[in-house]
Coordinates of C-alpha atoms and ligand atoms in Angstrom, one line a residue:
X1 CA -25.1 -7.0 19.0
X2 CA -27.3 -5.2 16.4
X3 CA -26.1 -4.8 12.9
X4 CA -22.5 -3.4 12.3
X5 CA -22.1 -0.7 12.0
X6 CA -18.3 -0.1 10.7
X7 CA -15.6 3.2 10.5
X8 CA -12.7 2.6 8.3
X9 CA -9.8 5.1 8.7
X10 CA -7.1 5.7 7.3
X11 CA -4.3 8.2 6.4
X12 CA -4.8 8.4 2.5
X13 CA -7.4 6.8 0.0
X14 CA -7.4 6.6 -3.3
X15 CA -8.5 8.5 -5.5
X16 CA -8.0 11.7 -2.7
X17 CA -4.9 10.8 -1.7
X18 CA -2.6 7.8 -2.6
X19 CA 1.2 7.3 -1.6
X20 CA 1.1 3.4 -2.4
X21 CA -0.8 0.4 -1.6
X22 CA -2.5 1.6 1.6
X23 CA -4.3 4.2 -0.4
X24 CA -5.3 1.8 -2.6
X25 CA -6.5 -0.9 -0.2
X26 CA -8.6 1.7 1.8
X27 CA -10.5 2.2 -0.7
X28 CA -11.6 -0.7 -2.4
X29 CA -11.6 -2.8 1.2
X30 CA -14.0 -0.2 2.1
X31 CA -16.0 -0.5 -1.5
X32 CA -16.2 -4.4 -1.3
X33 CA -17.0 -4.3 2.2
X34 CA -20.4 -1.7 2.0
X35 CA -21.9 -4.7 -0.3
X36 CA -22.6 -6.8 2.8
X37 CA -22.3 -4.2 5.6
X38 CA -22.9 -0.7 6.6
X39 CA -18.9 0.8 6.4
X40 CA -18.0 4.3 6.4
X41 CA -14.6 5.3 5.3
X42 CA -13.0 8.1 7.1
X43 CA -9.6 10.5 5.9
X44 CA -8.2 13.7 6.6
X45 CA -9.2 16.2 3.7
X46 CA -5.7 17.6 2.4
X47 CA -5.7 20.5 1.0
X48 CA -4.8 19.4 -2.5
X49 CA -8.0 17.2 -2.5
X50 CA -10.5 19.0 -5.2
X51 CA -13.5 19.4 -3.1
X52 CA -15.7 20.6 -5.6
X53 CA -14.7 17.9 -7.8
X54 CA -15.8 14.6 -5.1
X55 CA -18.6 16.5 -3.8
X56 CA -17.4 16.9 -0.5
X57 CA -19.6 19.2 1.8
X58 CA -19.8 20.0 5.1
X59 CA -21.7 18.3 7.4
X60 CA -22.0 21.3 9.7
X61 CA -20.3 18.7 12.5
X62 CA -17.5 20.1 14.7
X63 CA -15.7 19.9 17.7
X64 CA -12.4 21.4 19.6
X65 CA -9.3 19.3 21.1
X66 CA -7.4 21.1 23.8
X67 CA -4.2 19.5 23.6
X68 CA -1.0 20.9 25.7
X69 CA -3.6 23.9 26.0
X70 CA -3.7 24.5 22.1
X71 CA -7.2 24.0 21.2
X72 CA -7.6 22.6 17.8
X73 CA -10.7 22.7 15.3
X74 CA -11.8 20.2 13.6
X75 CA -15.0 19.7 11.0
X76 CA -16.4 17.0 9.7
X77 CA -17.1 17.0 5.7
X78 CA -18.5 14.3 3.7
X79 CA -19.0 12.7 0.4
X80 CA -20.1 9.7 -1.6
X81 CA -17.6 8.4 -3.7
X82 CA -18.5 5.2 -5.9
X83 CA -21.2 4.5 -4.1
X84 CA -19.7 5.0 -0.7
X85 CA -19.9 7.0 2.3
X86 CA -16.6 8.8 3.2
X87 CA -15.7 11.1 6.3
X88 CA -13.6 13.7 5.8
X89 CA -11.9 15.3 8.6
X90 CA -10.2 19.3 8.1
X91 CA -8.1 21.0 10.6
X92 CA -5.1 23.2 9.5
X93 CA -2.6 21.5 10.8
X94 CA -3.3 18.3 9.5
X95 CA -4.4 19.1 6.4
X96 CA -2.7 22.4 5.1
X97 CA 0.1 20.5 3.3
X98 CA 1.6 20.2 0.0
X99 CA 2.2 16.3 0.5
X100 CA 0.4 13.2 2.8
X101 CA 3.4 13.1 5.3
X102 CA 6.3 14.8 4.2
X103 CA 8.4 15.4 0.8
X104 CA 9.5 11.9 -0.9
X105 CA 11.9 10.1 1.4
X106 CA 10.8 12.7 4.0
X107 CA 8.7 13.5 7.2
X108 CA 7.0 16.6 8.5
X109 CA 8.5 17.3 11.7
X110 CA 5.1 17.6 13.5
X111 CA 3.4 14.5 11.7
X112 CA 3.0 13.0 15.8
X113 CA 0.9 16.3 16.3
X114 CA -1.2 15.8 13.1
X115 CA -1.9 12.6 13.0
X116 CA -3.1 12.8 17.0
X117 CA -5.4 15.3 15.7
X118 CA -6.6 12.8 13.1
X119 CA -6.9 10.1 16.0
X120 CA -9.1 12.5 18.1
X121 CA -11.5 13.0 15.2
X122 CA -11.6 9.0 14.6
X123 CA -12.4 8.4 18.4
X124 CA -14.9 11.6 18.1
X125 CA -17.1 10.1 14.6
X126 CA -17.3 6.4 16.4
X127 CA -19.3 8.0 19.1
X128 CA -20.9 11.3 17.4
X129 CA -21.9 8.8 14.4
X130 CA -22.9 5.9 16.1
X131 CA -20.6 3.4 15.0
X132 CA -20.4 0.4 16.5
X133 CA -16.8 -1.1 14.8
X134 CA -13.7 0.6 14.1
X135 CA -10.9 -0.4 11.8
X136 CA -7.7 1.2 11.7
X137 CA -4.9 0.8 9.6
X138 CA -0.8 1.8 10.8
X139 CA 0.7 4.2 12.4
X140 CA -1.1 6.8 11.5
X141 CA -4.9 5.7 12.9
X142 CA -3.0 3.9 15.8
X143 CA -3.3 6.3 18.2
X144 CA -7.4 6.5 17.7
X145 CA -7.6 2.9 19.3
X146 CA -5.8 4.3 22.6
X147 CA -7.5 7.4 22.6
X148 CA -10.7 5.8 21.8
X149 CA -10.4 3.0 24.7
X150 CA -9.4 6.7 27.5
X151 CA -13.2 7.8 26.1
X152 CA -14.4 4.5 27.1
X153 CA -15.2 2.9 23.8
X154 CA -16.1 -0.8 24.2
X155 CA -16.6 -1.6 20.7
X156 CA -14.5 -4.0 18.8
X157 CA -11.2 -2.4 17.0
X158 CA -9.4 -4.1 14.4
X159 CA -6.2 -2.9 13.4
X160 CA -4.4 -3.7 10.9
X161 CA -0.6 -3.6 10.0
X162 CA 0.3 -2.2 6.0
X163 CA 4.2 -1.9 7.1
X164 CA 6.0 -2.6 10.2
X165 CA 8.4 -0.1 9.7
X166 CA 6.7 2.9 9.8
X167 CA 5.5 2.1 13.9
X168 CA 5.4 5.7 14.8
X169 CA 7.7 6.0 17.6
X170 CA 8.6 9.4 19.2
X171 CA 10.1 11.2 22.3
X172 CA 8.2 10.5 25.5
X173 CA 8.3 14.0 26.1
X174 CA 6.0 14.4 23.1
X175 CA 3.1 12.4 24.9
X176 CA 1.1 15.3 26.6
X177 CA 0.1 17.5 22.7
X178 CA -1.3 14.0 21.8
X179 CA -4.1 13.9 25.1
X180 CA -3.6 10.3 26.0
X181 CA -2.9 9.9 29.6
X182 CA 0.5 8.6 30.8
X183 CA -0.7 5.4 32.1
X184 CA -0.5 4.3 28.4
X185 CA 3.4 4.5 29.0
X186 CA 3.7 1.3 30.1
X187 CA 5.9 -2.1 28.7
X188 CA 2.4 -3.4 27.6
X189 CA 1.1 -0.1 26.5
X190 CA 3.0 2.2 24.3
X191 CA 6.5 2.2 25.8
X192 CA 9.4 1.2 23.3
X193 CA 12.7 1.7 25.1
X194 CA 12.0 5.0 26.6
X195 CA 10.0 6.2 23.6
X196 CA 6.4 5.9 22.8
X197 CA 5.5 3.5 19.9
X198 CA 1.8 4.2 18.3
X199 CA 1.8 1.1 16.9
X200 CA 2.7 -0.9 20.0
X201 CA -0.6 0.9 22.0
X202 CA -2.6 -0.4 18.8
X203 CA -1.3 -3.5 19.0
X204 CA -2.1 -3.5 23.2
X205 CA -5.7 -2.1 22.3
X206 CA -7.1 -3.4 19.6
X207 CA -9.5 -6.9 19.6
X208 CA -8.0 -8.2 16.4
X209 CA -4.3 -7.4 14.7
X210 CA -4.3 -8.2 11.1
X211 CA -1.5 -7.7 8.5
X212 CA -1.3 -8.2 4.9
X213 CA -0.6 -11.6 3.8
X214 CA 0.0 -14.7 5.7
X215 CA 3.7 -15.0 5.5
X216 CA 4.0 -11.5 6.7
X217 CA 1.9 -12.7 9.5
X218 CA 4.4 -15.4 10.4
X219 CA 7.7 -13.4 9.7
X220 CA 6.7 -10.3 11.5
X221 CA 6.9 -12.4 15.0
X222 CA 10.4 -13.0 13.9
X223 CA 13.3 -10.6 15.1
X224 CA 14.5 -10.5 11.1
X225 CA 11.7 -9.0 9.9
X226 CA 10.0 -7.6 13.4
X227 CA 11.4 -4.5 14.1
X228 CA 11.8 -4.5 17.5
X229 CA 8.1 -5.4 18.0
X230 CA 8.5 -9.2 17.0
X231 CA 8.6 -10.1 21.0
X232 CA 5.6 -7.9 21.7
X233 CA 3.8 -9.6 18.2
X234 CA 4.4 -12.8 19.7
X235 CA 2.9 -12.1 22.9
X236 CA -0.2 -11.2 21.2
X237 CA 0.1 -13.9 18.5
X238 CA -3.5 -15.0 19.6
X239 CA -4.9 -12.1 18.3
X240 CA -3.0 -11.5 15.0
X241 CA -3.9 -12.8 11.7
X242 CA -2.4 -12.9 8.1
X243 CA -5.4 -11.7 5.7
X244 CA -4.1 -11.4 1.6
X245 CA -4.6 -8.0 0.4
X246 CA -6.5 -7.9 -3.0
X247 CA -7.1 -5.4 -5.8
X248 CA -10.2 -3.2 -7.3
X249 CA -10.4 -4.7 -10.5
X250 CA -12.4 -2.2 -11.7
X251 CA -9.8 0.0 -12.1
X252 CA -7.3 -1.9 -12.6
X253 CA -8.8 -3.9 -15.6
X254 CA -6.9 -3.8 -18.6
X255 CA -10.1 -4.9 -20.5
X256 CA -11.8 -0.6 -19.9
X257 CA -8.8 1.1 -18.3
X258 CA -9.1 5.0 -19.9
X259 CA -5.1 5.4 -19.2
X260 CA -4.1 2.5 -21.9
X261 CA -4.1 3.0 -25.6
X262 CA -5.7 -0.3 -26.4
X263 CA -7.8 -2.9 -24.4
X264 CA -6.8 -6.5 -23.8
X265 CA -7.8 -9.3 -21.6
X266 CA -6.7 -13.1 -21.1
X267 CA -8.7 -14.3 -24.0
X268 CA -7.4 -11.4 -26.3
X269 CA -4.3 -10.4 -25.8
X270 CA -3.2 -8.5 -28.9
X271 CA -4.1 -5.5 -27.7
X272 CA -1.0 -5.6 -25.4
X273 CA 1.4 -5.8 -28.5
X274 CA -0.5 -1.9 -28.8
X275 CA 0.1 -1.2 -25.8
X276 CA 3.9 -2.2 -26.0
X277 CA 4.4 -0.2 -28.7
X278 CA 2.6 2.9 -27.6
X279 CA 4.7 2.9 -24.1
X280 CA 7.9 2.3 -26.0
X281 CA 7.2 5.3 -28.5
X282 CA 6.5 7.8 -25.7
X283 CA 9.5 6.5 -23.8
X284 CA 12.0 6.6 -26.8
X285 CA 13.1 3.5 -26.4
X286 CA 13.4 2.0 -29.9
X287 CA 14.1 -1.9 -30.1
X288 CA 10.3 -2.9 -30.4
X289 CA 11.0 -6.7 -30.2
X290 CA 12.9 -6.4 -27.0
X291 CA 11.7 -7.3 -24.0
X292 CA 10.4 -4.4 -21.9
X293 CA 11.3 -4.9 -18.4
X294 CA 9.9 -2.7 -15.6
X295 CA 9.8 -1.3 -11.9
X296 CA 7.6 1.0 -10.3
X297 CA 7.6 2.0 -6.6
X298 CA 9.3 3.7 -3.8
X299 CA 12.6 4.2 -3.6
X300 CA 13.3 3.1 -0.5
X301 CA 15.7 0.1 1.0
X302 CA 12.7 -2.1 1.6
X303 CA 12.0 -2.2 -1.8
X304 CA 15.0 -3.3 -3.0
X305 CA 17.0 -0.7 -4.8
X306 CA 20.3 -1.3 -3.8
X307 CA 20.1 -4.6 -5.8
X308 CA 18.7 -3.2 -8.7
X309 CA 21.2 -0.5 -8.8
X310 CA 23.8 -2.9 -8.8
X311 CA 22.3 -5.9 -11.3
X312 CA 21.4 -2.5 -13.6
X313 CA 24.5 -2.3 -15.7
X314 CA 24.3 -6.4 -16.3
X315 CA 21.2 -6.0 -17.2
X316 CA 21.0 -3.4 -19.7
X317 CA 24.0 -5.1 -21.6
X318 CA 21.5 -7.7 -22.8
X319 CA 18.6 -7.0 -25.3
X320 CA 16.2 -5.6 -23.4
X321 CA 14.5 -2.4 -22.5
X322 CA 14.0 -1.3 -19.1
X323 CA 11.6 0.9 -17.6
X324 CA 11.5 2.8 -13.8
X325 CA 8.6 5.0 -12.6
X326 CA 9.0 6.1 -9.0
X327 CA 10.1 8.9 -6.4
X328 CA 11.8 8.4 -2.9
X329 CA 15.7 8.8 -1.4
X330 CA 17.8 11.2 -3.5
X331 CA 20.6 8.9 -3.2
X332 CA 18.5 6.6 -5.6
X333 CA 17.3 8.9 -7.3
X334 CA 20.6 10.1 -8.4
X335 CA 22.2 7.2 -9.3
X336 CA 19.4 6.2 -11.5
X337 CA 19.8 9.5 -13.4
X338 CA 23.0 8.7 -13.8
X339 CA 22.7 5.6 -15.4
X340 CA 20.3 6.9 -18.2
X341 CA 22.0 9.1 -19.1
X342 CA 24.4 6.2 -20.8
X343 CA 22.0 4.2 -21.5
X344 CA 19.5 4.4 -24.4
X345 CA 17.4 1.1 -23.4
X346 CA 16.8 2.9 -20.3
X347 CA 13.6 4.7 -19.3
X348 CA 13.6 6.8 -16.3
X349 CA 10.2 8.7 -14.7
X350 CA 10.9 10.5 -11.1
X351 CA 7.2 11.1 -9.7
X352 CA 4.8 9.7 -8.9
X353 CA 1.9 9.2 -12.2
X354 CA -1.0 7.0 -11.8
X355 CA -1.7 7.3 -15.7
X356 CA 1.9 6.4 -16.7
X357 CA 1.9 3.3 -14.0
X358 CA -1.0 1.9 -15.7
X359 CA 0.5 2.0 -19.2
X360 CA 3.7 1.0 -18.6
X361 CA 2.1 -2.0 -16.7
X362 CA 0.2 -2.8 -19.7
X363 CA 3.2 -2.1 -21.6
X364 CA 5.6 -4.6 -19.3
X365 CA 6.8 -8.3 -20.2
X366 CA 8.4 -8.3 -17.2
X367 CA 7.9 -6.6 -13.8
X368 CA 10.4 -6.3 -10.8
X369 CA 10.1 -6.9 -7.2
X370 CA 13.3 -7.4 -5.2
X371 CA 12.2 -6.2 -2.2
X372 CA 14.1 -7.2 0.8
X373 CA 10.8 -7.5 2.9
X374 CA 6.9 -7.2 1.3
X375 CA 4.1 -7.2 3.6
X376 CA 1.8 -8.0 0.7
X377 CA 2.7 -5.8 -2.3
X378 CA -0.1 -5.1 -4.8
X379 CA 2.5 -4.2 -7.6
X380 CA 3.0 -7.7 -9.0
X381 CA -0.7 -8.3 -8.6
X382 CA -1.4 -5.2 -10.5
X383 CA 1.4 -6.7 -13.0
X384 CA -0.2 -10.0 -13.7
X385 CA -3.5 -8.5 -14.1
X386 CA -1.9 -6.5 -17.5
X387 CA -0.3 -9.4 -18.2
X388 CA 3.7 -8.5 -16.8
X389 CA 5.4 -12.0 -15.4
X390 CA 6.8 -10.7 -11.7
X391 CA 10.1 -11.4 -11.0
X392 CA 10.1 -11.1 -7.3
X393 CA 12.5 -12.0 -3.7
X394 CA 10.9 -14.8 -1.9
X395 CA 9.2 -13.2 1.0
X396 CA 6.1 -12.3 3.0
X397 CA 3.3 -11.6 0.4
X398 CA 5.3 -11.9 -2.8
X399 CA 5.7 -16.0 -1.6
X400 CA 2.0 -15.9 -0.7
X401 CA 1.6 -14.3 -4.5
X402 CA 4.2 -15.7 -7.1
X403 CA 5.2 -19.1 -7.3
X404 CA 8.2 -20.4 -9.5
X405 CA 6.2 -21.8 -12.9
X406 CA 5.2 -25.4 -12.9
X407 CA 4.0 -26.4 -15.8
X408 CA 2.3 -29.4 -13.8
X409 CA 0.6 -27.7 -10.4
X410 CA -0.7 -24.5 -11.3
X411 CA -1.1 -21.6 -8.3
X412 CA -1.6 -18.2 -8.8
X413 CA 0.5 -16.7 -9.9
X414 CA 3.3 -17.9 -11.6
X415 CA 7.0 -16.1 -12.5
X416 CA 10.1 -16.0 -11.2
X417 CA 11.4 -16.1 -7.8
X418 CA 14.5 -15.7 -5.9
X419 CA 15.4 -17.2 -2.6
X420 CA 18.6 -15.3 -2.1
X421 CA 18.8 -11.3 -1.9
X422 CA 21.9 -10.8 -4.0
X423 CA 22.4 -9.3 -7.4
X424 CA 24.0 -12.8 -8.6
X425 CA 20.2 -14.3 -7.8
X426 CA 18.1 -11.6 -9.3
X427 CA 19.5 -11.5 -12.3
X428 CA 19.7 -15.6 -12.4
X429 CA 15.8 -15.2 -11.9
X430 CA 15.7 -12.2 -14.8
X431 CA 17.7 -14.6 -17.3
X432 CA 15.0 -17.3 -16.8
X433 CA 12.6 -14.5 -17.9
X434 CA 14.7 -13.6 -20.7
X435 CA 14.7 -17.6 -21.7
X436 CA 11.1 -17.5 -21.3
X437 CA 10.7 -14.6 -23.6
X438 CA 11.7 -16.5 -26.4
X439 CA 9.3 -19.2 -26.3
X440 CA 6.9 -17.1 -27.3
X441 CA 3.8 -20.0 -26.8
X442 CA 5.1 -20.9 -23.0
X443 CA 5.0 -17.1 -22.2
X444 CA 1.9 -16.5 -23.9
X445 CA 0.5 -19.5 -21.5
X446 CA 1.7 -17.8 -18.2
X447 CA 0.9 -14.3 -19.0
X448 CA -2.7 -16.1 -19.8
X449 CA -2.7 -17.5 -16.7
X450 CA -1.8 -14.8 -14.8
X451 CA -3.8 -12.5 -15.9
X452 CA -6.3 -14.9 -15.3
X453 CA -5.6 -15.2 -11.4
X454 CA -8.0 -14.1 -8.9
X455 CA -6.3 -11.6 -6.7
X456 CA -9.6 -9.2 -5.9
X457 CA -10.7 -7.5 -3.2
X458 CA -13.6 -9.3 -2.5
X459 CA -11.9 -12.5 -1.6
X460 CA -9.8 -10.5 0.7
X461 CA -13.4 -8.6 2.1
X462 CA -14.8 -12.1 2.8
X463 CA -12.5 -12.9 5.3
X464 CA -12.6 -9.5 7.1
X465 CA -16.2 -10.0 7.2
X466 CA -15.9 -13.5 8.7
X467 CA -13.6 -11.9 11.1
X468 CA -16.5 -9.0 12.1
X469 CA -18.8 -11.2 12.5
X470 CA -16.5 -13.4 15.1
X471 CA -16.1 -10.2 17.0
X472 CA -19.6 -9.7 17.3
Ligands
ADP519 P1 3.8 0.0 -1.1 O1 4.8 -0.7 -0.2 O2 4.4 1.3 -1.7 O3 2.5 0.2 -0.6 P2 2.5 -1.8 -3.0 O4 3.1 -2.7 -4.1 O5 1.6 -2.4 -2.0 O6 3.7 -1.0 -2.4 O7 1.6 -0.7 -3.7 C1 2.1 0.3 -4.5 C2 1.0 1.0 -5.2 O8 1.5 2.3 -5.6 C3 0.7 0.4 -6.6 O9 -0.7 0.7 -6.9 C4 1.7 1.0 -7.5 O10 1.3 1.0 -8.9 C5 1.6 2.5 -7.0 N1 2.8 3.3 -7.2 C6 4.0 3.2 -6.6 N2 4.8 4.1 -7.0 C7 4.2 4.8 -8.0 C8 4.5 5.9 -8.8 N3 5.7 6.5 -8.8 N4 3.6 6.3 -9.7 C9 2.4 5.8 -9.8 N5 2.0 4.7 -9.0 C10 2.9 4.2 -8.1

């Protein structure tokens, strides 16, 4: 096979459009990638994206998908972003929305219609642009590898699996307004009980499945953590493989990040102490010595909330300042609001603020993670990098990622880790923090060596390369 010539899609990328960790693994997977090989990242272009501001023209590329007899217009627009070649793809019903899929905690009703639109477009660029690979990553791209295999598309897919839970499923009745044929309905195709799981025809149609992290790899073939496709993983476990997410450390380098009101690194640390007290200032929170412990994410199940709402009051009896940046189910949210308001170690930021994340990471001692399941999680990586000791639930890629601290055997990285998912646990795991705290030398050394841990993107690009160049 000649050269490769690769399409990466997916549903948001940073800086565009970011939700959480897919956004930013498709871009810098993309960025490390183009080093070696010729990669072409490809998104649909919102409408809150600022065109003028990335550059993004039109290519004068177009094309019309007749789908349940609706025809639907779609251009292509492009850009170069950091030195890398994206696709943009516009059609109004995909892209004339106030958020990526829905309100926090919420989906647009006609997200199956949208994101078939997308898929079309994916299947159109790998043919109109000459590509030769095609990686897509969930739900939202999983349609393009069925759609792309009707048009006859022999080249390799990859696909790859952020979150199990979001498969994509709908009403069978749905299946003619996305234009794939009804052959894909099938028990080794897309049918799921009666419905029609995207993720399942990926899964079926794709050369190579790849998730996050290697123990997500292994659990996801497990009916705890499979979601009703562990069986169907299983039958394909020859083709699936566990791959450790990384992160850009060029943005995400507390040494030149623009967001933080000092610099600091591994081998000069002092400008964290500046950092602390900057955060703590603008939050209000006044014990300076205390510990500041924090969480930022979704509000969702997965990510654990229930148990932090319930180890919250514990916890904020002891000296220490907490702080929560994040957006997601209302019933979290509200409960949250309720407890700041009696409680003045207590930060609270609904919304979702790239700036703030990065200060208050800088800012952090501690950082939380309980989630009930992680496919790889790129919080507590983000954490160690600015120097915050995770305190995280034993599972998928937080166990590939944090390891209880050994003075002894030293693995990236090291914090605290709890095997059971109760409150009694987690805050057994944040007293060990709290203990740690006080020796200030021992937690110098494992913020040191955290931050010193080599969680990038390009050790994560390498093996999707290797595994490229096995498909060719
Ligand atoms: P997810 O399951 O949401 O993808 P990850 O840990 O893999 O979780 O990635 C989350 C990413 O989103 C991180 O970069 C994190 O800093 C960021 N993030 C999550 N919530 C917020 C928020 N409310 N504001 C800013 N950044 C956020």
């Amino acid at each position: 096979m000649k050269e490769i010539r690769l399409l990466f899609a997916a549903a948001e990328i940073f800086p565009f459009a970011k939700s959480g960790g897919l956004g930013d693994i498709a871009f810098a997977l993309p960025k490390a990638l183009r080093k070696k090989i010729s990669t072409t990242a490809i998104m649909p272009l919102y409408g809150f994206i600022d065109r003028e501001r990335y550059g993004i023209a039109p290519t004068g590329e177009h094309f019309t998908v007749t789908l349940d007899g609706s025809a639907h217009d779609i251009e292509f627009f492009h850009a170069q972003y950091d030195g890398m070649d994206i696709f943009f793809v516009y059609n109004d019903t995909l892209c004339d929305r106030e958020y990526i899929y829905g309100p926090p905690g919420e989906g647009y009703g006609d997200n199956d219609l949208r994101f078939a639109i997308f898929g079309h477009s994916i299947a159109e660029a790998v043919e109109r642009f000459d590509f030769n690979m095609l990686h897509l990553n969930d739900w939202h791209t999983a349609l393009a590898a069925v759609i792309a295999r009707d048009k006859g598309v022999k080249h390799p897919i990859v696909y790859t699996i952020h979150n199990l839970v979001y498969q994509g499923v709908f009403d069978a009745r749905f299946m003619k307004r996305w234009g794939v044929g009804d052959t894909h309905f099938h028990i080794d195709d897309m049918e799921y009980y009666g419905y029609l799981n995207w993720m399942k025809g990926a899964i079926a149609h794709a050369d190579i499945v790849t998730t996050v992290s290697p123990s997500y790899a292994i659990e996801i073939q497990l009916p705890e953590f499979g979601f009703g496709l562990d069986g169907f993983l299983r039958k394909h476990s020859d083709k699936l493989v566990g791959i450790l997410n990384g992160i850009d450390y060029d943005i995400f380098d507390p040494m030149r990040d623009p967001s933080l009101d000092a610099s600091f690194g591994p081998s000069s640390i002092r400008g964290k102490k500046r950092c602390k007290n900057a955060f703590l200032k603008e939050a209000s929170l006044k014990e300076k010595e205390w510990p500041l412990i924090s969480f930022i994410g979704r509000f969702s199940e997965q990510k654990g909330l229930d148990i932090l709402i319930d180890s919250i009051g514990e916890l904020l009896g002891n000296e220490i300042n907490l702080a929560i940046l994040g957006d997601g189910e209302s019933r979290y949210i509200e409960a949250l609001k309720e407890i700041e308001a009696e409680n003045e170690n207590f930060y609270l930021q609904i919304g979702y603020d790239e700036s703030l994340s990065h200060r208050i990471y800088a800012a952090s001692d501690f950082f939380l993670m309980p989630s009930i399941f992680e496919p790889c999680g790129l919080a507590q990586m983000i954490a160690m990098r600015y120097g915050a000791i995770p305190v995280v639930h034993a599972v998928g890629g937080l166990r590939d990622t944090v390891h209880p601290i050994c003075r002894t055997r030293k693995i990236c990285g090291e914090g605290f880790v709890f095997e059971s998912m109760d409150s009694k646990s987690f805050l057994a795991a944040i007293s060990e923090a709290l203990k740690l705290y006080k020796k200030r030398s021992s937690l110098q050394k494992v913020r040191r060596f955290d931050m010193e841990c080599d969680f990038s993107i390009e050790k994560c690009a390498k093996k999707y390369l290797d595994l490229y160049e096995g498909l060719r």
